[in-house]
C-alpha cells in the first residue's frame, strides 16, 4: 500500500459488527455521506463508491451501502422494520484498524447494543482482542 510516499506492509484485518440501533439510516445519500466519513476516520482511501440503495419490501425493508477501499471493503446493511433496527457492518482493511473508531462512527445511529468480532485474516482467522 502506498501512503504519503511510504510503502507499508499489507495486513488483513476484518471487523464484524452487529448492532441494534434507535436511529437507522433510511436515506441513500445519508448512508453515502456516513460511509465517506467512516473511511476518513479509519484512515483509508475510497477507490469506488460508496454506493447505497434502499429496498422497500415488507419483511426485508432496509438499506445496503458498500464502498471499495484500498484493496478492501466496507459493507453496511440496515433493516429498519424492527425496533430497535438491526445494523450489520463489515469493515475489511489491508491496514491497521482501531475497532473503536468504527464504534464511535456508529454512535450516529444511537446504538442500544453492539456486538463485534475483530479477526486477523492474515493468520488463520484468529480473533483479536478488543481493548
XYZ file of N, CA, C and O in Angstrom:
524
model
N 0.857 -1.174 0.000
C 0.000 0.000 0.000
C 0.895 1.227 0.000
O 1.914 1.272 0.663
N 0.488 2.235 -0.684
C 1.274 3.447 -0.800
C 0.549 4.580 -0.085
O -0.559 4.927 -0.421
N 1.174 5.132 0.932
C 0.574 6.234 1.671
C 1.636 7.292 1.905
O 2.660 7.017 2.520
N 1.409 8.481 1.392
C 2.337 9.599 1.555
C 3.761 9.227 1.170
O 4.717 9.600 1.842
N 3.899 8.489 0.083
C 5.223 8.143 -0.408
C 5.912 7.031 0.358
O 7.059 6.726 0.099
N 5.237 6.414 1.314
C 5.839 5.363 2.130
C 5.099 4.060 1.861
O 3.876 4.014 1.907
N 5.859 3.007 1.583
C 5.225 1.706 1.395
C 5.081 1.039 2.748
O 6.012 0.980 3.534
N 3.871 0.549 3.006
C 3.575 -0.078 4.287
C 3.242 -1.548 4.054
O 2.755 -1.909 2.998
N 3.493 -2.363 5.059
C 3.153 -3.774 4.955
C 1.639 -3.927 4.886
O 0.910 -3.229 5.578
N 1.184 -4.838 4.058
C -0.242 -5.119 3.961
C -0.612 -6.099 5.067
O 0.052 -7.114 5.265
N -1.656 -5.759 5.805
C -2.190 -6.651 6.831
C -3.648 -6.893 6.485
O -4.238 -6.159 5.709
N -4.217 -7.909 7.040
C -5.597 -8.267 6.704
C -6.412 -8.331 7.986
O -6.357 -9.313 8.716
N -7.162 -7.270 8.246
C -7.985 -7.177 9.449
C -9.449 -7.071 9.039
O -9.794 -6.399 8.066
N -10.328 -7.728 9.789
C -11.751 -7.753 9.450
C -12.555 -7.538 10.733
O -12.518 -8.354 11.643
N -13.286 -6.434 10.751
C -14.154 -6.112 11.870
C -15.591 -6.421 11.458
O -16.055 -5.949 10.422
N -16.276 -7.208 12.272
C -17.658 -7.588 12.011
C -18.492 -7.076 13.187
O -18.207 -7.408 14.341
N -19.505 -6.277 12.866
C -20.327 -5.672 13.913
C -21.797 -5.990 13.672
O -22.282 -5.908 12.544
N -22.481 -6.333 14.756
C -23.939 -6.453 14.776
C -24.415 -5.463 15.818
O -23.970 -5.510 16.974
N -25.276 -4.545 15.411
C -25.748 -3.520 16.347
C -27.256 -3.367 16.249
O -27.834 -3.488 15.166
N -27.869 -3.117 17.379
C -29.270 -2.739 17.423
C -29.286 -1.246 17.691
O -28.592 -0.762 18.603
N -30.035 -0.509 16.849
C -29.950 0.952 16.894
C -31.335 1.594 16.928
O -32.305 1.044 16.415
N -31.386 2.776 17.521
C -32.640 3.512 17.612
C -32.864 4.477 16.468
O -33.982 4.927 16.243
N -31.801 4.806 15.742
C -31.917 5.787 14.660
C -31.219 5.268 13.398
O -30.111 5.701 13.064
N -31.839 4.349 12.684
C -31.203 3.792 11.493
C -31.223 4.783 10.325
O -32.119 5.623 10.223
N -30.234 4.670 9.465
C -30.221 5.446 8.223
C -31.231 4.830 7.266
O -31.260 3.609 7.085
N -32.053 5.672 6.640
C -33.009 5.182 5.644
C -32.861 5.913 4.309
O -33.504 5.545 3.341
N -32.010 6.928 4.262
C -31.813 7.694 3.026
C -30.462 7.345 2.415
O -29.435 7.337 3.100
N -30.466 7.081 1.111
C -29.258 6.640 0.423
C -28.121 7.657 0.542
O -26.986 7.287 0.846
N -28.402 8.936 0.321
C -27.330 9.937 0.373
C -26.753 10.079 1.775
O -25.554 10.279 1.946
N -27.593 9.935 2.784
C -27.102 9.989 4.174
C -26.141 8.829 4.422
O -25.093 8.991 5.067
N -26.456 7.646 3.908
C -25.578 6.480 4.061
C -24.255 6.704 3.342
O -23.188 6.364 3.863
N -24.308 7.270 2.146
C -23.082 7.555 1.389
C -22.208 8.545 2.156
O -20.990 8.347 2.299
N -22.810 9.603 2.682
C -22.051 10.598 3.443
C -21.451 9.981 4.706
O -20.282 10.223 5.051
N -22.245 9.137 5.410
C -21.751 8.487 6.619
C -20.568 7.589 6.303
O -19.550 7.577 7.009
N -20.671 6.840 5.208
C -19.596 5.920 4.857
C -18.326 6.680 4.462
O -17.220 6.271 4.828
N -18.468 7.787 3.749
C -17.293 8.604 3.416
C -16.606 9.113 4.684
O -15.371 9.104 4.772
N -17.387 9.535 5.674
C -16.804 9.980 6.943
C -16.091 8.830 7.652
O -15.026 9.019 8.230
N -16.677 7.636 7.597
C -16.049 6.474 8.220
C -14.705 6.167 7.554
O -13.715 5.916 8.240
N -14.675 6.190 6.239
C -13.425 5.914 5.513
C -12.343 6.902 5.946
O -11.196 6.515 6.206
N -12.693 8.176 6.039
C -11.727 9.180 6.510
C -11.291 8.886 7.939
O -10.103 8.961 8.258
N -12.248 8.545 8.792
C -11.964 8.308 10.216
C -10.974 7.161 10.407
O -10.119 7.221 11.290
N -11.080 6.109 9.594
C -10.186 4.956 9.763
C -8.918 5.081 8.916
O -8.107 4.162 8.868
N -8.748 6.212 8.247
C -7.502 6.470 7.521
C -7.335 5.672 6.244
O -6.213 5.379 5.845
N -8.428 5.334 5.609
C -8.369 4.585 4.358
C -8.668 5.517 3.177
O -8.954 6.698 3.363
N -8.634 4.955 1.983
C -8.863 5.716 0.761
C -9.938 5.016 -0.067
O -9.858 3.816 -0.303
N -10.942 5.792 -0.495
C -12.001 5.242 -1.338
C -11.464 5.002 -2.744
O -10.823 5.870 -3.329
N -11.740 3.825 -3.265
C -11.380 3.504 -4.649
C -12.614 3.603 -5.550
O -12.535 4.064 -6.674
N -13.774 3.149 -5.050
C -15.055 3.264 -5.753
C -16.165 3.408 -4.722
O -16.124 2.803 -3.665
N -17.170 4.196 -5.097
C -18.317 4.358 -4.218
C -18.102 5.504 -3.266
O -17.304 6.396 -3.543
N -18.759 5.456 -2.138
C -19.743 4.481 -1.709
C -21.017 4.508 -2.561
O -21.350 5.526 -3.154
N -21.678 3.374 -2.565
C -22.957 3.202 -3.247
C -23.974 2.782 -2.195
O -23.637 2.059 -1.264
N -25.216 3.228 -2.355
C -26.257 2.850 -1.397
C -27.576 2.667 -2.135
O -27.851 3.345 -3.118
N -28.381 1.756 -1.623
C -29.704 1.505 -2.194
C -30.650 1.107 -1.073
O -30.322 0.279 -0.235
N -31.827 1.724 -1.082
C -32.865 1.393 -0.114
C -33.857 0.445 -0.765
O -34.309 0.676 -1.887
N -34.205 -0.616 -0.069
C -35.167 -1.602 -0.554
C -36.431 -1.492 0.288
O -36.384 -1.658 1.510
N -37.555 -1.208 -0.359
C -38.818 -1.040 0.366
C -39.715 -2.244 0.107
O -40.721 -2.163 -0.587
N -39.297 -3.380 0.676
C -40.042 -4.631 0.547
C -40.379 -5.109 1.953
O -39.475 -5.355 2.760
N -41.674 -5.224 2.236
C -42.105 -5.629 3.567
C -41.431 -6.934 3.980
O -41.353 -7.885 3.211
N -40.925 -6.966 5.196
C -40.249 -8.147 5.721
C -38.750 -8.146 5.464
O -38.019 -8.919 6.068
N -38.282 -7.303 4.560
C -36.856 -7.222 4.241
C -36.479 -5.774 3.937
O -35.571 -5.514 3.165
N -37.206 -4.847 4.535
C -37.019 -3.437 4.224
C -35.753 -2.917 4.875
O -35.471 -3.192 6.038
N -35.007 -2.134 4.098
C -33.816 -1.531 4.660
C -32.857 -1.037 3.610
O -33.172 -0.955 2.427
N -31.660 -0.714 4.061
C -30.663 -0.062 3.235
C -29.387 -0.878 3.214
O -28.992 -1.457 4.238
N -28.751 -0.910 2.056
C -27.432 -1.512 1.919
C -26.509 -0.470 1.302
O -26.895 0.214 0.354
N -25.313 -0.362 1.845
C -24.307 0.544 1.299
C -22.964 -0.181 1.276
O -22.658 -0.952 2.190
N -22.200 0.065 0.233
C -20.880 -0.555 0.102
C -19.886 0.469 -0.434
O -20.251 1.387 -1.152
N -18.634 0.254 -0.058
C -17.540 1.065 -0.593
C -16.347 0.147 -0.811
O -16.080 -0.743 0.005
N -15.666 0.371 -1.901
C -14.404 -0.314 -2.148
C -13.306 0.636 -1.682
O -13.225 1.775 -2.152
N -12.511 0.186 -0.721
C -11.393 0.974 -0.231
C -10.116 0.235 -0.601
O -10.169 -0.943 -0.959
N -9.006 0.880 -0.531
C -7.718 0.318 -0.952
C -7.623 -1.190 -0.728
O -7.296 -1.628 0.366
N -7.892 -1.966 -1.757
C -7.892 -3.438 -1.758
C -8.677 -4.032 -0.597
O -8.340 -5.094 -0.099
N -9.730 -3.348 -0.199
C -10.551 -3.778 0.926
C -11.987 -3.339 0.680
O -12.311 -2.861 -0.406
N -12.835 -3.463 1.702
C -14.225 -3.053 1.513
C -14.896 -2.702 2.842
O -14.432 -3.093 3.909
N -16.006 -1.986 2.705
C -16.912 -1.739 3.815
C -18.310 -2.070 3.298
O -18.690 -1.622 2.214
N -19.051 -2.861 4.061
C -20.426 -3.202 3.695
C -21.325 -2.946 4.897
O -21.050 -3.421 6.000
N -22.384 -2.184 4.654
C -23.337 -1.806 5.694
C -24.719 -2.279 5.287
O -25.154 -2.025 4.163
N -25.400 -2.977 6.185
C -26.762 -3.438 5.935
C -27.621 -3.014 7.117
O -27.233 -3.229 8.267
N -28.763 -2.407 6.824
C -29.662 -1.934 7.877
C -31.069 -2.437 7.580
O -31.576 -2.232 6.479
N -31.658 -3.100 8.572
C -33.067 -3.497 8.482
C -33.809 -2.609 9.466
O -33.568 -2.689 10.677
N -34.730 -1.774 8.968
C -35.337 -0.755 9.818
C -36.767 -1.049 10.261
O -37.376 -0.234 10.939
N -37.311 -2.211 9.921
C -38.688 -2.519 10.320
C -38.800 -2.828 11.805
O -39.784 -2.476 12.444
N -37.823 -3.514 12.348
C -37.855 -3.859 13.766
C -37.433 -2.663 14.607
O -36.698 -1.786 14.151
N -37.886 -2.644 15.843
C -37.484 -1.608 16.791
C -36.866 -2.304 17.989
O -37.564 -3.042 18.669
N -35.581 -2.152 18.274
C -34.647 -1.334 17.527
C -34.302 -1.954 16.174
O -34.466 -3.152 15.960
N -33.789 -1.098 15.281
C -33.384 -1.554 13.954
C -32.090 -2.363 14.061
O -31.327 -2.225 15.024
N -31.859 -3.200 13.061
C -30.664 -4.047 13.041
C -29.656 -3.509 12.027
O -30.013 -3.236 10.873
N -28.407 -3.368 12.472
C -27.298 -2.958 11.603
C -26.274 -4.085 11.596
O -25.870 -4.582 12.653
N -25.867 -4.484 10.397
C -24.763 -5.428 10.221
C -23.697 -4.682 9.420
O -23.989 -4.132 8.354
N -22.473 -4.639 9.928
C -21.410 -3.860 9.304
C -20.142 -4.686 9.231
O -19.721 -5.265 10.239
N -19.549 -4.753 8.052
C -18.249 -5.396 7.849
C -17.258 -4.332 7.405
O -17.543 -3.567 6.470
N -16.103 -4.315 8.056
C -15.014 -3.436 7.629
C -13.787 -4.321 7.471
O -13.241 -4.835 8.446
N -13.390 -4.527 6.234
C -12.208 -5.341 5.925
C -11.139 -4.397 5.422
O -11.388 -3.614 4.504
N -9.970 -4.416 6.058
C -8.913 -3.483 5.678
C -7.613 -4.204 5.396
O -7.355 -5.292 5.911
N -6.806 -3.537 4.603
C -5.451 -4.023 4.333
C -4.451 -3.306 5.235
O -3.255 -3.461 5.090
N -4.973 -2.504 6.145
C -4.119 -1.761 7.063
C -4.605 -1.921 8.484
O -5.604 -2.588 8.751
N -3.900 -1.302 9.391
C -4.281 -1.377 10.790
C -5.568 -0.598 11.019
O -5.827 0.402 10.378
N -6.367 -1.075 11.947
C -7.680 -0.514 12.191
C -7.924 -0.486 13.690
O -7.684 -1.479 14.379
N -8.408 0.643 14.188
C -8.843 0.714 15.573
C -10.347 0.456 15.571
O -11.118 1.304 15.106
N -10.792 -0.689 16.050
C -12.219 -1.013 16.022
C -13.086 0.047 16.683
O -14.230 0.259 16.299
N -12.536 0.740 17.665
C -13.344 1.724 18.385
C -13.568 3.005 17.588
O -14.490 3.758 17.893
N -12.780 3.232 16.535
C -13.095 4.322 15.605
C -14.395 4.012 14.876
O -15.214 4.897 14.637
N -14.600 2.757 14.541
C -15.831 2.335 13.860
C -17.010 2.402 14.830
O -18.088 2.889 14.478
N -16.807 1.940 16.038
C -17.862 2.008 17.056
C -18.267 3.464 17.277
O -19.457 3.778 17.372
N -17.307 4.342 17.325
C -17.603 5.769 17.518
C -18.463 6.294 16.368
O -19.416 7.044 16.589
N -18.174 5.886 15.149
C -18.975 6.318 13.991
C -20.410 5.798 14.092
O -21.351 6.467 13.655
N -20.592 4.629 14.683
C -21.931 4.058 14.838
C -22.792 4.831 15.835
O -24.006 4.661 15.858
N -22.203 5.682 16.624
C -22.972 6.475 17.595
C -24.019 7.336 16.880
O -25.044 7.671 17.476
N -23.786 7.664 15.603
C -24.772 8.424 14.823
C -26.105 7.695 14.735
O -27.140 8.313 14.500
N -26.094 6.369 14.905
C -27.300 5.548 14.780
C -28.009 5.333 16.119
O -28.978 4.610 16.192
N -27.459 5.894 17.200
C -27.997 5.732 18.555
C -28.090 4.243 18.938
O -29.180 3.713 19.172
N -26.941 3.564 19.005
C -26.965 2.131 19.323
C -27.444 1.855 20.745
O -27.151 2.613 21.669
N -28.201 0.773 20.871
C -28.607 0.298 22.191
C -27.858 -0.981 22.549
O -27.806 -1.364 23.720
N -27.275 -1.619 21.538
C -26.488 -2.838 21.755
C -25.518 -2.985 20.592
O -25.907 -2.831 19.438
N -24.256 -3.290 20.917
C -23.240 -3.525 19.887
C -22.481 -4.795 20.237
O -21.993 -4.944 21.359
N -22.394 -5.699 19.277
C -21.571 -6.903 19.403
C -20.577 -6.871 18.250
O -20.930 -6.460 17.148
N -19.343 -7.310 18.515
C -18.367 -7.287 17.430
C -17.287 -8.334 17.612
O -17.026 -8.786 18.721
N -16.722 -8.687 16.491
C -15.555 -9.575 16.440
C -14.535 -8.910 15.534
O -14.882 -8.310 14.513
N -13.271 -9.036 15.904
C -12.168 -8.446 15.154
C -11.232 -9.588 14.790
O -10.677 -10.251 15.680
N -11.108 -9.850 13.505
C -10.364 -11.016 13.036
C -9.070 -10.625 12.328
O -9.024 -9.640 11.596
N -8.058 -11.453 12.520
C -6.816 -11.349 11.771
C -6.926 -12.351 10.620
O -6.756 -13.549 10.809
N -7.270 -11.870 9.435
C -7.478 -12.765 8.291
C -6.168 -13.174 7.650
O -6.155 -13.999 6.755
N -5.086 -12.608 8.110
C -3.767 -12.975 7.592
C -3.263 -14.257 8.238
O -2.509 -15.012 7.653
N -3.696 -14.502 9.475
C -3.178 -15.616 10.262
C -4.296 -16.495 10.802
O -4.712 -16.356 11.947
N -4.819 -17.359 9.971
C -5.769 -18.403 10.372
C -7.052 -17.880 11.012
O -7.624 -18.516 11.874
N -7.500 -16.696 10.633
C -8.747 -16.111 11.151
C -8.752 -16.049 12.676
O -9.777 -16.296 13.315
N -7.641 -15.686 13.241
C -7.528 -15.561 14.687
C -8.338 -14.357 15.142
O -8.271 -13.281 14.542
N -9.149 -14.550 16.194
C -9.897 -13.439 16.756
C -8.953 -12.596 17.599
O -8.242 -13.093 18.466
N -8.927 -11.297 17.296
C -8.049 -10.372 18.013
C -8.766 -9.813 19.220
O -9.989 -9.605 19.189
N -8.029 -9.533 20.289
C -8.670 -8.965 21.478
C -9.137 -7.540 21.215
O -8.500 -6.786 20.491
N -10.248 -7.190 21.827
C -10.761 -5.827 21.778
C -10.386 -5.174 23.094
O -10.751 -5.661 24.153
N -9.637 -4.112 23.018
C -9.152 -3.468 24.245
C -10.066 -2.363 24.679
O -10.689 -1.717 23.948
